């Protein structure tokens, strides 16, 4: 029998140009001469012969090879209605397989899902797009779905079809811009990408934007994963988290880069997720931290970006294991009462050809105009927050990490770059908004809606903004004009205090305001005080190496910095290595210098961090009123000549208060009088000059009395010995 397939369809099939493969492949009623016949057509380059086997008594129908490259047609004379069938495929080696035809299935993605996605309000688009294990009409396989509205053809390619874009061309779902294809028989572990034909005719090969897993870099393909098989044992933690109130609870965050915290001594490679869990969690818990924050964990091709240039937003990096391994890490943290925060990067993405950049040959996820779409600092592309489908992508990604992986918070990177259209741009290099201003109105709307969704869906979870400008009300609700974040990094405090303490002590009196200015705005936002990775790279030196003076002074200054951070209002964040005085600045290609802990001076820093966390977590005065002005009061902030400040931290609920006195000079201050609100004995609960921390043991013998001697507007006062470059904390014995 002669070929029924139209020559132009054959040509388009063999050159991967079929815009509607379901109109050509599969089973159809077609005209053949004067007859109306039922024809089943398949493209099987690997087959020597194909038989169409009816599933419910419709017989066997041998197919004829109508083109030597593997196009087969089975003509069922007088075939009547369509029927369910399988394909019996005999390979060139004689092996016989019975398979279901991908082109025998009806459309699967629901109209409602398409509508919500196009509207920008599909908050769980990851449940529909990407690669999903399904069983349809008794056939187990994988449903692929991708958004590529400007493509003229999209195919799923992988090891299973020898990366041949002709084999599995997808169905276009019309104006939604979505494409789908169900591949029966495909299983977990299948490696795949999308091959697209742009309107220009250019062939593009892309990683799945919604893919749950990837190959280990530098390989870039997506991998079919079954996240439903993840076993969770953190129900108790998740239930408690719903009752957690972050503003009034202690929160001390240990920030890490997973690949450079500690290496496996047997392999000389970074720890995998499971080994990281078993080594990091007890270490962090023993130091008293409440949370660990991971620098971006989503897949990224360039290790030197530290994870901030992401190409697979829904896939934990395969460098350290599988998605199940990452879930184990989170679960293990929760089992040991440790929260997990991840860095989330909705501000930009790299230009890598396999990623989101010009995904379907057009500026799909980004802006086309470089004045809007190109980030000048990082040479990356900026998301188009005004495009509905892009918002669905980003909303879904945030929800995905919180829901699927149970993470407890998202630290949102580079928020300032999202808020300002002229961020890091010269005049004329940016386009004003519709009102003529520099604010990115679409990004503002996106962030407000994102935060509202996160807080409504995940009680106890949090969003944290890294926002480096004075944008107002970042951590205030959207209904009152804010952006809706739970917290904001206090970059002002960090810059001021580091500038102050990196000065030689003799010069500090000329910069005294750097130590005190932060209290003028401490309650404008819900602040986290960060000493993050950004402060110990690119020639900035480590925290310890920043400090002036001889060896003794450098360690004393670092102890002073850390103690002031923990005493100051605001939640705490410390980057790995800072807790024991890492000498060299952070290098993502090396592990921390753990051998330093063999030295008492470095071990002393670590002991101080432990005691600071213990004091912070057990003292309501240091966390319950972190974000309320009633929790802080200066005793004296004007002793510029002596370089001394004194203040109270208090909690009205428990009545507890603590007295802190900081001496930023290398001079012992004896008989130094400060006013206090209550008389009686005060216990010295912390002294950073203790020999236990590596200091000289200058202090107050463990306690000091306060007498009725008015001072600093208080009815009582005490005389203290202030250690050099040190801080002391005191608590009334009956308090």
mmCIF file of C-alpha atoms in Angstrom, residues 244-248 251 408-412 447-448 450-452 454-455 460-466 473-478 482-489 524-528 571 627:
data_model
loop_
_atom_site.group_PDB
_atom_site.id
_atom_site.type_symbol
_atom_site.label_atom_id
_atom_site.label_comp_id
_atom_site.label_asym_id
_atom_site.label_seq_id
_atom_site.Cartn_x
_atom_site.Cartn_y
_atom_site.Cartn_z
ATOM 1 C CA UNK A 244 6.354 30.142 66.648
ATOM 2 C CA UNK A 245 6.448 33.931 66.843
ATOM 3 C CA UNK A 246 9.747 35.009 65.289
ATOM 4 C CA UNK A 247 9.683 38.598 66.531
ATOM 5 C CA UNK A 248 9.710 37.627 70.194
ATOM 6 C CA UNK A 251 16.962 33.729 66.542
ATOM 7 C CA UNK A 408 11.572 27.657 57.490
ATOM 8 C CA UNK A 409 12.513 30.883 55.794
ATOM 9 C CA UNK A 410 13.605 32.585 52.614
ATOM 10 C CA UNK A 411 16.347 35.185 52.734
ATOM 11 C CA UNK A 412 15.610 37.166 49.574
ATOM 12 C CA UNK A 447 7.137 41.343 46.568
ATOM 13 C CA UNK A 448 4.045 42.443 48.473
ATOM 14 C CA UNK A 450 4.746 37.112 47.571
ATOM 15 C CA UNK A 451 5.084 37.960 51.256
ATOM 16 C CA UNK A 452 1.327 37.914 51.777
ATOM 17 C CA UNK A 454 4.043 33.070 52.279
ATOM 18 C CA UNK A 455 2.722 34.307 55.606
ATOM 19 C CA UNK A 460 5.777 30.508 61.556
ATOM 20 C CA UNK A 461 7.854 30.664 58.386
ATOM 21 C CA UNK A 462 9.539 33.941 57.478
ATOM 22 C CA UNK A 463 10.884 36.055 54.669
ATOM 23 C CA UNK A 464 14.031 38.126 55.134
ATOM 24 C CA UNK A 465 15.078 40.983 52.875
ATOM 25 C CA UNK A 466 18.653 41.777 52.020
ATOM 26 C CA UNK A 473 8.782 49.835 55.698
ATOM 27 C CA UNK A 474 10.485 46.813 54.155
ATOM 28 C CA UNK A 475 9.394 44.664 57.097
ATOM 29 C CA UNK A 476 5.986 46.217 57.554
ATOM 30 C CA UNK A 477 2.698 44.777 56.235
ATOM 31 C CA UNK A 478 1.601 45.597 52.716
ATOM 32 C CA UNK A 482 5.164 48.147 53.509
ATOM 33 C CA UNK A 483 6.708 45.394 51.425
ATOM 34 C CA UNK A 484 5.531 42.694 53.817
ATOM 35 C CA UNK A 485 8.825 41.015 54.733
ATOM 36 C CA UNK A 486 9.206 39.561 58.201
ATOM 37 C CA UNK A 487 12.755 40.851 58.673
ATOM 38 C CA UNK A 488 15.389 43.005 57.038
ATOM 39 C CA UNK A 489 19.156 42.745 57.264
ATOM 40 C CA UNK A 524 11.993 51.290 62.017
ATOM 41 C CA UNK A 525 12.263 47.691 60.794
ATOM 42 C CA UNK A 526 12.405 44.181 62.198
ATOM 43 C CA UNK A 527 16.153 43.873 61.916
ATOM 44 C CA UNK A 528 18.619 41.022 61.707
ATOM 45 C CA UNK A 571 18.275 38.966 65.594
ATOM 46 C CA UNK A 627 11.743 44.884 68.119
#
